[in-house]
Amino acid sequence: MKTHVLLSPQNVDELYFTGKTTVFIDVLRATTVIVNALNSGAREIIPVGSVDFAMKISGNARGGQTLLCGERNTKMVEGFDLGNSPLEYHEDVVRGKSIILFTTNGSKAALKAKFSENLIACCFNNLASVARRLVNLGKDVEILCAGSNGMFCIEDTVCAGLLINEIEKLNPDIVLTDASKISVVLNKEFGQNIKEMLYNCEHGKLLIENGFEKDIDHCAELSNIDLVPVFENGVIKSGLIETAENN
Ligand code: MLT
């Protein structure tokens, strides 16, 4: 089993992912929103690449069962139902609903990797569950960091490094590419205090500036949700719940 980390989606095209097992990470905040929305009982998440497309596919379907969600510059898009704060995705708001999700980097990262054989969303909240799922699958893994407008960002890479550590605990024979090794080193340096790292990274600072400080505390929680979101046929649904019992 080999792990590789893509430090930004920019360096590869969609076909790169064909037939691969891919994990996409956007800690602040898209994958944290996906994990929390599904954990609150949302039926599915439909990631989209533009606000226009989100509007188009929501069309008449919005009659209560579909929520138009996401952000531009961290803030809820005008006319949408919810923004991109994991704290908004309460059970009473999202249970049974289809969530159409547009975000600056995260929803686009999911779409970029859509040709993957297995495509899984990961954040700190569900990290241990994802690691278990990957070890059970036993395939080489591509870890796609959503980054920030095509650039590297530290929080996704630290999460990738921690995920690799977690996989390695379960399967000490894994092979690490150079980008995997650097992610592990970054996690060692910055992942000891996840909350502090998130408060001090560039996107964390922007979120604080825009009033989303509480989101960061939530995004920093480690492995508090047992859920593996899986992308298939254009939608993300909750995969088999990984627990110690079924391993
Ligand atoms: C993104 O997809 O870029 C993020 O989730 C942005 C945000 O924090 O809302």
Coordinates of C-alpha atoms and ligand atoms in Angstrom, one line a residue:
M1 CA 0.0 0.0 0.0
K2 CA 1.4 3.4 -1.1
T3 CA 0.3 6.8 0.0
H4 CA 0.9 9.9 -2.1
V5 CA -0.1 13.5 -1.3
L6 CA -1.1 16.1 -3.9
L7 CA -0.3 19.4 -2.1
S8 CA -2.6 21.3 -4.4
P9 CA -5.2 20.2 -7.1
Q10 CA -3.3 22.3 -9.6
N11 CA -0.6 19.9 -10.6
V12 CA -2.8 17.2 -12.1
D13 CA -5.8 17.0 -14.4
E14 CA -9.1 15.0 -13.9
L15 CA -7.9 12.0 -15.7
Y16 CA -5.0 11.5 -13.3
F17 CA -7.5 10.1 -10.8
T18 CA -9.0 7.5 -13.1
G19 CA -9.4 4.2 -11.2
K20 CA -7.6 5.5 -8.1
T21 CA -8.5 5.5 -4.5
T22 CA -8.5 9.2 -3.5
V23 CA -9.2 11.1 -0.2
F24 CA -9.9 14.8 -0.6
I25 CA -9.3 17.2 2.3
D26 CA -10.5 20.7 2.9
V27 CA -10.3 21.1 6.7
L28 CA -11.4 24.8 6.6
R29 CA -14.2 24.1 5.9
A30 CA -15.8 22.1 3.1
T31 CA -14.9 18.5 4.1
T32 CA -15.8 19.4 7.7
V33 CA -19.2 20.6 6.5
I34 CA -19.7 17.4 4.4
V35 CA -18.9 15.2 7.4
N36 CA -21.1 17.2 9.8
A37 CA -24.0 17.5 7.4
L38 CA -24.1 13.7 6.8
N39 CA -23.6 13.1 10.5
S40 CA -26.7 15.2 11.1
G41 CA -28.7 13.0 8.7
A42 CA -28.5 14.9 5.4
R43 CA -29.5 12.5 2.6
E44 CA -26.6 13.4 0.3
I45 CA -24.2 16.2 -0.7
I46 CA -24.1 17.3 -4.3
P47 CA -20.8 19.2 -4.9
V48 CA -20.9 21.7 -7.7
G49 CA -18.3 23.9 -9.3
S50 CA -20.2 27.2 -9.8
V51 CA -23.0 29.2 -8.2
D52 CA -24.9 29.3 -11.6
F53 CA -24.8 25.5 -11.8
A54 CA -26.0 25.2 -8.2
M55 CA -28.9 27.5 -9.0
K56 CA -29.7 25.6 -12.2
I57 CA -29.8 22.1 -10.6
S58 CA -31.7 23.3 -7.6
G59 CA -34.5 24.7 -9.9
N60 CA -37.9 23.5 -8.8
A61 CA -36.4 20.8 -6.7
R62 CA -36.0 23.1 -3.7
G63 CA -39.5 22.6 -2.4
G64 CA -38.2 21.8 1.1
Q65 CA -36.1 18.8 0.3
T66 CA -33.1 20.5 -1.3
L67 CA -30.9 23.1 0.3
L68 CA -28.6 25.4 -1.6
C69 CA -25.5 25.8 0.4
G70 CA -21.9 27.2 0.3
E71 CA -19.8 30.2 0.3
R72 CA -18.0 32.9 -1.6
N73 CA -15.1 34.5 0.2
T74 CA -16.1 32.5 3.3
K75 CA -19.6 34.1 3.4
M76 CA -23.0 32.6 2.5
V77 CA -23.8 33.2 -1.2
E78 CA -26.8 35.6 -1.5
G79 CA -30.0 33.7 -2.0
F80 CA -28.6 30.4 -0.6
D81 CA -30.1 28.6 2.4
L82 CA -26.9 27.9 4.3
G83 CA -23.3 29.0 4.2
N84 CA -20.2 26.9 4.8
S85 CA -20.1 26.8 8.6
P86 CA -20.3 23.2 10.0
L87 CA -22.2 24.6 12.9
E88 CA -25.2 25.5 10.7
Y89 CA -25.8 21.9 9.7
H90 CA -28.0 20.9 12.6
E91 CA -30.1 17.8 12.4
D92 CA -33.4 19.8 12.5
V93 CA -32.2 21.8 9.4
V94 CA -30.6 19.1 7.2
R95 CA -32.1 15.7 8.1
G96 CA -33.3 13.9 5.0
K97 CA -32.3 16.9 2.7
S98 CA -30.1 17.0 -0.4
I99 CA -27.4 19.6 0.0
I100 CA -26.2 21.3 -3.1
L101 CA -22.7 22.5 -2.1
F102 CA -20.6 25.2 -3.8
T103 CA -17.4 26.2 -2.1
T104 CA -14.3 28.0 -3.4
N105 CA -11.9 25.0 -3.2
G106 CA -13.5 22.0 -1.5
S107 CA -16.4 21.2 -3.8
K108 CA -14.1 21.8 -6.8
A109 CA -11.5 19.3 -5.4
A110 CA -14.2 16.7 -5.2
L111 CA -15.2 17.2 -8.8
K112 CA -11.6 17.2 -10.0
A113 CA -11.2 13.7 -8.5
K114 CA -14.6 12.4 -9.7
F115 CA -13.0 9.7 -11.9
S116 CA -11.5 8.0 -8.9
E117 CA -12.6 4.4 -8.2
N118 CA -13.1 5.3 -4.6
L119 CA -13.4 8.9 -3.5
I120 CA -13.7 9.7 0.2
A121 CA -14.0 13.1 2.1
C122 CA -11.7 13.5 5.1
C123 CA -11.2 16.2 7.8
F124 CA -9.9 16.0 11.3
N125 CA -13.4 15.1 12.6
N126 CA -13.5 11.7 10.8
L127 CA -9.8 11.0 10.4
A128 CA -9.7 7.7 12.3
S129 CA -12.7 6.3 10.4
V130 CA -11.2 7.2 7.1
A131 CA -7.8 5.6 8.0
R132 CA -9.6 2.3 8.9
R133 CA -11.6 2.4 5.7
L134 CA -8.4 2.9 3.6
V135 CA -6.6 0.1 5.4
N136 CA -9.5 -2.2 4.8
L137 CA -9.5 -1.3 1.1
G138 CA -5.8 -2.0 1.0
K139 CA -5.2 0.1 -2.2
D140 CA -2.7 2.8 -2.9
V141 CA -4.1 6.1 -1.8
E142 CA -3.9 9.6 -3.3
I143 CA -4.6 12.3 -0.7
L144 CA -5.8 15.4 -2.5
C145 CA -5.3 18.7 -0.5
A146 CA -7.9 21.2 -1.7
G147 CA -5.5 24.0 -0.9
S148 CA -6.5 27.6 -1.4
N149 CA -7.1 28.9 -4.9
G150 CA -4.6 26.5 -6.4
M151 CA -2.0 27.2 -3.7
F152 CA -0.6 25.1 -0.9
C153 CA -2.2 25.4 2.5
I154 CA -0.8 24.1 5.7
E155 CA -4.0 22.8 7.4
D156 CA -4.9 20.3 4.6
T157 CA -1.3 19.0 4.5
V158 CA -1.1 18.6 8.3
C159 CA -4.4 16.6 8.1
A160 CA -2.9 14.5 5.3
G161 CA 0.2 13.8 7.4
L162 CA -1.9 12.8 10.4
L163 CA -4.0 10.5 8.2
I164 CA -0.8 8.8 7.0
N165 CA 0.4 8.3 10.6
E166 CA -3.0 6.8 11.4
I167 CA -2.8 4.5 8.4
E168 CA 0.7 3.5 9.3
K169 CA -0.4 2.5 12.9
L170 CA -2.8 0.0 11.3
N171 CA -0.5 -1.1 8.4
P172 CA 3.2 -0.5 9.2
D173 CA 4.2 -1.7 5.7
I174 CA 3.0 1.4 3.8
V175 CA 5.3 3.1 1.4
L176 CA 5.4 6.9 1.5
T177 CA 6.2 9.1 -1.5
D178 CA 8.3 12.3 -1.0
A179 CA 5.1 14.4 -0.7
S180 CA 3.8 12.0 1.9
K181 CA 7.0 12.2 3.9
I182 CA 6.9 16.0 3.9
S183 CA 3.2 15.9 5.1
V184 CA 4.2 13.7 8.0
V185 CA 7.0 16.1 8.9
L186 CA 4.6 19.1 8.8
N187 CA 2.2 17.2 11.0
K188 CA 4.9 16.5 13.5
E189 CA 5.8 20.2 13.5
F190 CA 2.4 21.8 13.5
G191 CA -0.1 19.0 14.3
Q192 CA 0.6 18.7 18.0
N193 CA -1.9 21.4 18.7
I194 CA -4.5 21.3 15.9
K195 CA -6.5 24.2 17.2
E196 CA -3.5 26.5 17.4
M197 CA -2.4 25.5 13.9
L198 CA -5.8 26.3 12.5
Y199 CA -6.0 29.6 14.3
N200 CA -2.6 30.6 12.9
C201 CA -2.9 29.5 9.3
E202 CA -3.8 32.0 6.6
H203 CA -7.4 30.7 6.0
G204 CA -8.0 30.4 9.8
K205 CA -7.0 34.1 10.2
L206 CA -9.5 35.1 7.4
L207 CA -12.2 33.0 9.0
I208 CA -11.6 34.7 12.4
E209 CA -11.6 38.1 10.7
N210 CA -15.0 37.3 9.2
G211 CA -16.5 36.1 12.5
F212 CA -16.2 32.3 12.1
E213 CA -13.9 31.6 15.1
K214 CA -16.2 29.0 16.5
D215 CA -16.0 27.0 13.3
I216 CA -12.3 26.6 13.8
D217 CA -12.8 25.0 17.2
H218 CA -15.2 22.6 15.6
C219 CA -12.9 21.8 12.7
A220 CA -10.1 21.1 15.1
E221 CA -11.9 18.2 16.8
L222 CA -10.1 15.0 16.2
S223 CA -11.9 11.7 15.2
N224 CA -15.1 12.6 17.0
I225 CA -17.3 11.4 14.2
D226 CA -17.4 7.8 12.9
L227 CA -18.4 8.4 9.3
V228 CA -16.9 7.9 5.8
P229 CA -18.4 10.1 3.1
V230 CA -18.1 8.5 -0.2
F231 CA -18.6 10.2 -3.6
E232 CA -20.4 8.1 -6.2
N233 CA -22.3 9.1 -9.4
G234 CA -22.1 12.8 -8.6
V235 CA -23.3 12.6 -5.0
I236 CA -21.6 12.2 -1.6
K237 CA -23.3 9.8 0.8
S238 CA -22.4 8.3 4.1
G239 CA -20.5 5.1 3.6
L240 CA -20.3 2.2 6.0
I241 CA -19.7 3.4 9.5
E242 CA -16.3 2.2 10.6
T243 CA -16.2 1.0 14.2
A244 CA -13.9 -1.2 16.1
E245 CA -16.5 -3.9 16.1
N246 CA -16.7 -4.3 12.3
N247 CA -12.9 -4.4 11.9
Ligands
MLT1 C1 -13.4 26.3 0.4 O1 -13.9 25.4 -0.2 O2 -12.5 27.0 -0.1 C2 -13.6 26.5 1.9 O3 -14.4 25.6 2.4 C3 -13.8 28.0 2.2 C4 -14.5 28.3 3.5 O4 -13.8 28.3 4.5 O5 -15.7 28.6 3.5

